[in-house]
C-alpha atoms as an extended CHARMM CRD file, in Angstrom:
* protein
*
       114  EXT
         1         1  MET       CA             85.7810000000      105.5760000000      109.5060000000  PROA      1               0.0000000000
         2         2  THR       CA             85.1170000000      102.4160000000      107.5240000000  PROA      2               0.0000000000
         3         3  SER       CA             86.7540000000       99.0790000000      108.2420000000  PROA      3               0.0000000000
         4         4  GLU       CA             88.9500000000       99.6220000000      105.1630000000  PROA      4               0.0000000000
         5         5  GLU       CA             90.1900000000      102.9440000000      106.5720000000  PROA      5               0.0000000000
         6         6  LEU       CA             90.7210000000      101.3780000000      109.9930000000  PROA      6               0.0000000000
         7         7  LEU       CA             92.7100000000       98.5160000000      108.4770000000  PROA      7               0.0000000000
         8         8  ALA       CA             94.8050000000      100.9630000000      106.4260000000  PROA      8               0.0000000000
         9         9  ARG       CA             95.7630000000      102.8350000000      109.5820000000  PROA      9               0.0000000000
        10        10  LEU       CA             96.5500000000       99.6550000000      111.4790000000  PROA      10              0.0000000000
        11        11  ALA       CA             98.6180000000       98.2960000000      108.5910000000  PROA      11              0.0000000000
        12        12  ALA       CA            100.4500000000      101.6120000000      108.2900000000  PROA      12              0.0000000000
        13        13  VAL       CA            101.6580000000      101.5100000000      111.8870000000  PROA      13              0.0000000000
        14        14  GLY       CA            102.0170000000       97.7270000000      111.9250000000  PROA      14              0.0000000000
        15        15  HSD       CA            105.5530000000       97.7290000000      110.5160000000  PROA      15              0.0000000000
        16        16  ALA       CA            108.8350000000       98.4470000000      112.2860000000  PROA      16              0.0000000000
        17        17  GLN       CA            110.2240000000      100.6730000000      109.5160000000  PROA      17              0.0000000000
        18        18  ARG       CA            107.0700000000      102.8010000000      109.4210000000  PROA      18              0.0000000000
        19        19  LEU       CA            107.2040000000      103.2460000000      113.1870000000  PROA      19              0.0000000000
        20        20  ARG       CA            110.8210000000      104.4120000000      112.7930000000  PROA      20              0.0000000000
        21        21  ILE       CA            109.7050000000      106.8810000000      110.1040000000  PROA      21              0.0000000000
        22        22  ILE       CA            107.0270000000      108.2660000000      112.4290000000  PROA      22              0.0000000000
        23        23  GLY       CA            109.6690000000      108.5880000000      115.1460000000  PROA      23              0.0000000000
        24        24  GLU       CA            111.9940000000      110.5410000000      112.8370000000  PROA      24              0.0000000000
        25        25  LEU       CA            109.1820000000      112.8570000000      111.7530000000  PROA      25              0.0000000000
        26        26  ALA       CA            108.1240000000      113.5550000000      115.3380000000  PROA      26              0.0000000000
        27        27  ASP       CA            110.4910000000      116.5300000000      115.5370000000  PROA      27              0.0000000000
        28        28  GLY       CA            109.2320000000      118.1150000000      112.3220000000  PROA      28              0.0000000000
        29        29  ARG       CA            109.2680000000      117.8060000000      108.5760000000  PROA      29              0.0000000000
        30        30  VAL       CA            112.2270000000      116.1870000000      106.8670000000  PROA      30              0.0000000000
        31        31  HSD       CA            113.5060000000      116.0280000000      103.2700000000  PROA      31              0.0000000000
        32        32  VAL       CA            113.2650000000      112.5120000000      101.8000000000  PROA      32              0.0000000000
        33        33  SER       CA            117.0080000000      112.1650000000      101.1900000000  PROA      33              0.0000000000
        34        34  GLU       CA            117.7680000000      113.1880000000      104.7740000000  PROA      34              0.0000000000
        35        35  LEU       CA            115.1360000000      110.8090000000      106.1010000000  PROA      35              0.0000000000
        36        36  ALA       CA            116.5870000000      107.9600000000      104.0220000000  PROA      36              0.0000000000
        37        37  ARG       CA            120.0790000000      108.6860000000      105.4190000000  PROA      37              0.0000000000
        38        38  ARG       CA            118.8460000000      108.8000000000      109.0030000000  PROA      38              0.0000000000
        39        39  LEU       CA            117.0070000000      105.5040000000      108.6500000000  PROA      39              0.0000000000
        40        40  GLY       CA            119.5450000000      103.7260000000      106.4730000000  PROA      40              0.0000000000
        41        41  LEU       CA            116.8940000000      102.9690000000      103.8250000000  PROA      41              0.0000000000
        42        42  SER       CA            117.0080000000      103.3030000000      100.0700000000  PROA      42              0.0000000000
        43        43  ARG       CA            114.8100000000      106.0930000000       98.7330000000  PROA      43              0.0000000000
        44        44  PRO       CA            112.5740000000      103.6880000000       96.7430000000  PROA      44              0.0000000000
        45        45  LEU       CA            111.9300000000      101.6050000000       99.8670000000  PROA      45              0.0000000000
        46        46  LEU       CA            111.3720000000      104.7320000000      101.9330000000  PROA      46              0.0000000000
        47        47  TYR       CA            108.8860000000      106.0670000000       99.3740000000  PROA      47              0.0000000000
        48        48  MET       CA            106.9630000000      102.7820000000       99.5380000000  PROA      48              0.0000000000
        49        49  HSD       CA            106.6050000000      103.1460000000      103.3080000000  PROA      49              0.0000000000
        50        50  LEU       CA            105.8010000000      106.8690000000      103.0850000000  PROA      50              0.0000000000
        51        51  GLU       CA            103.0850000000      106.1810000000      100.5160000000  PROA      51              0.0000000000
        52        52  ARG       CA            101.4540000000      103.6950000000      102.8990000000  PROA      52              0.0000000000
        53        53  LEU       CA            101.6120000000      106.2120000000      105.7480000000  PROA      53              0.0000000000
        54        54  GLU       CA            100.2840000000      108.9930000000      103.5180000000  PROA      54              0.0000000000
        55        55  LYS       CA             97.3360000000      106.9160000000      102.2690000000  PROA      55              0.0000000000
        56        56  ALA       CA             96.4350000000      106.2370000000      105.9060000000  PROA      56              0.0000000000
        57        57  GLY       CA             96.5040000000      109.9770000000      106.6180000000  PROA      57              0.0000000000
        58        58  LEU       CA             99.3980000000      109.7570000000      109.0590000000  PROA      58              0.0000000000
        59        59  VAL       CA            101.9330000000      111.8010000000      107.0780000000  PROA      59              0.0000000000
        60        60  ALA       CA            101.7480000000      114.4150000000      104.3290000000  PROA      60              0.0000000000
        61        61  GLY       CA            104.2610000000      115.1230000000      101.6230000000  PROA      61              0.0000000000
        62        62  SER       CA            104.8730000000      118.4170000000       99.8580000000  PROA      62              0.0000000000
        63        63  LEU       CA            107.0950000000      119.4480000000       96.9750000000  PROA      63              0.0000000000
        64        64  GLU       CA            109.1680000000      122.6050000000       97.2680000000  PROA      64              0.0000000000
        65        65  LEU       CA            111.6400000000      124.2520000000       94.9450000000  PROA      65              0.0000000000
        66        66  SER       CA            115.1520000000      124.8340000000       96.2370000000  PROA      66              0.0000000000
        67        67  ASP       CA            117.0770000000      128.0120000000       95.4820000000  PROA      67              0.0000000000
        68        68  THR       CA            118.6280000000      126.1850000000       92.5230000000  PROA      68              0.0000000000
        69        69  GLY       CA            115.2100000000      125.2180000000       91.1340000000  PROA      69              0.0000000000
        70        70  LYS       CA            115.4550000000      121.5700000000       92.1740000000  PROA      70              0.0000000000
        71        71  ALA       CA            112.2070000000      119.9360000000       93.3470000000  PROA      71              0.0000000000
        72        72  MET       CA            112.5310000000      118.6930000000       96.9130000000  PROA      72              0.0000000000
        73        73  LYS       CA            110.0270000000      116.4210000000       98.6400000000  PROA      73              0.0000000000
        74        74  PHE       CA            109.4330000000      116.9290000000      102.3580000000  PROA      74              0.0000000000
        75        75  PHE       CA            107.2650000000      114.8340000000      104.6730000000  PROA      75              0.0000000000
        76        76  GLU       CA            105.6850000000      115.7110000000      107.9920000000  PROA      76              0.0000000000
        77        77  LEU       CA            103.4340000000      114.0000000000      110.4940000000  PROA      77              0.0000000000
        78        78  MET       CA             99.7390000000      114.7340000000      110.5310000000  PROA      78              0.0000000000
        79        79  PRO       CA             97.9500000000      114.7410000000      113.8790000000  PROA      79              0.0000000000
        80        80  PHE       CA             96.5760000000      111.2910000000      114.5950000000  PROA      80              0.0000000000
        81        81  ASP       CA             95.2090000000      109.3150000000      117.4770000000  PROA      81              0.0000000000
        82        82  ILE       CA             94.5260000000      105.6220000000      117.0130000000  PROA      82              0.0000000000
        83        83  HSD       CA             92.3540000000      103.8530000000      119.5620000000  PROA      83              0.0000000000
        84        84  ILE       CA             91.1410000000      100.3270000000      118.9510000000  PROA      84              0.0000000000
        85        85  THR       CA             88.1670000000       99.3170000000      120.9920000000  PROA      85              0.0000000000
        86        86  LEU       CA             85.1480000000       97.1540000000      120.3440000000  PROA      86              0.0000000000
        87        87  ASP       CA             83.2000000000      100.3460000000      119.6140000000  PROA      87              0.0000000000
        88        88  THR       CA             85.7980000000      101.3940000000      117.0200000000  PROA      88              0.0000000000
        89        89  VAL       CA             85.3960000000       98.0860000000      115.1830000000  PROA      89              0.0000000000
        90        90  LEU       CA             81.5980000000       98.0850000000      115.3980000000  PROA      90              0.0000000000
        91        91  THR       CA             81.3780000000      101.7030000000      114.2090000000  PROA      91              0.0000000000
        92        92  ALA       CA             83.6060000000      100.8940000000      111.2210000000  PROA      92              0.0000000000
        93        93  LEU       CA             81.4420000000       97.9010000000      110.3220000000  PROA      93              0.0000000000
        94        94  ARG       CA             78.2520000000      100.0020000000      110.5830000000  PROA      94              0.0000000000
        95        95  GLU       CA             79.8160000000      102.6290000000      108.2970000000  PROA      95              0.0000000000
        96        96  ASP       CA             80.6200000000       99.8670000000      105.7860000000  PROA      96              0.0000000000
        97        97  THR       CA             76.9720000000       98.7840000000      105.8240000000  PROA      97              0.0000000000
        98        98  LEU       CA             75.7420000000      102.3640000000      105.3590000000  PROA      98              0.0000000000
        99        99  GLN       CA             78.1090000000      103.0090000000      102.4660000000  PROA      99              0.0000000000
       100       100  SER       CA             77.2060000000       99.7140000000      100.8220000000  PROA      100             0.0000000000
       101       101  ALA       CA             73.4820000000      100.4870000000      101.0960000000  PROA      101             0.0000000000
       102       102  GLN       CA             74.0460000000      103.9420000000       99.6290000000  PROA      102             0.0000000000
       103       103  ALA       CA             76.0540000000      102.4770000000       96.7390000000  PROA      103             0.0000000000
       104       104  ASP       CA             73.2430000000       99.9720000000       96.0860000000  PROA      104             0.0000000000
       105       105  ARG       CA             70.6550000000      102.7800000000       96.0260000000  PROA      105             0.0000000000
       106       106  GLU       CA             72.7770000000      104.8180000000       93.6070000000  PROA      106             0.0000000000
       107       107  ALA       CA             73.3170000000      101.7910000000       91.3740000000  PROA      107             0.0000000000
       108       108  GLY       CA             69.5560000000      101.1970000000       91.3740000000  PROA      108             0.0000000000
       109       109  ARG       CA             68.8990000000      104.7760000000       90.3080000000  PROA      109             0.0000000000
       110       110  LYS       CA             71.4350000000      104.5320000000       87.4920000000  PROA      110             0.0000000000
       111       111  GLY       CA             69.9160000000      101.2460000000       86.3270000000  PROA      111             0.0000000000
       112       112  LYS       CA             66.4300000000      102.7950000000       86.0860000000  PROA      112             0.0000000000
       113       113  SER       CA             67.6150000000      105.7380000000       83.9940000000  PROA      113             0.0000000000
       114       114  ILE       CA             69.1780000000      103.5290000000       81.2940000000  PROA      114             0.0000000000
């Protein structure tokens, strides 16, 4: 996990509404409209929070067709376990360095072939 991925996860759970969403999804997948009703949120605002949670890998959304042919979006929790320790931070920073070095090597190879 890079520091960017770590920060995305921390930011995703670092908001009261997103914690409430996680709590509502703890019992299983829920249709967006139902989730919005339960939480008292507008669907656009809910989608903004769900997108943040989905990008962090904490929830997953899926489209399904109803019997009437209407597209319905459901969300469910993905298994996750977030532990923040000094080792977590240092590992993320090392991964950043490795990825940066690899990107530099690839850029150098592309530059030589031009």
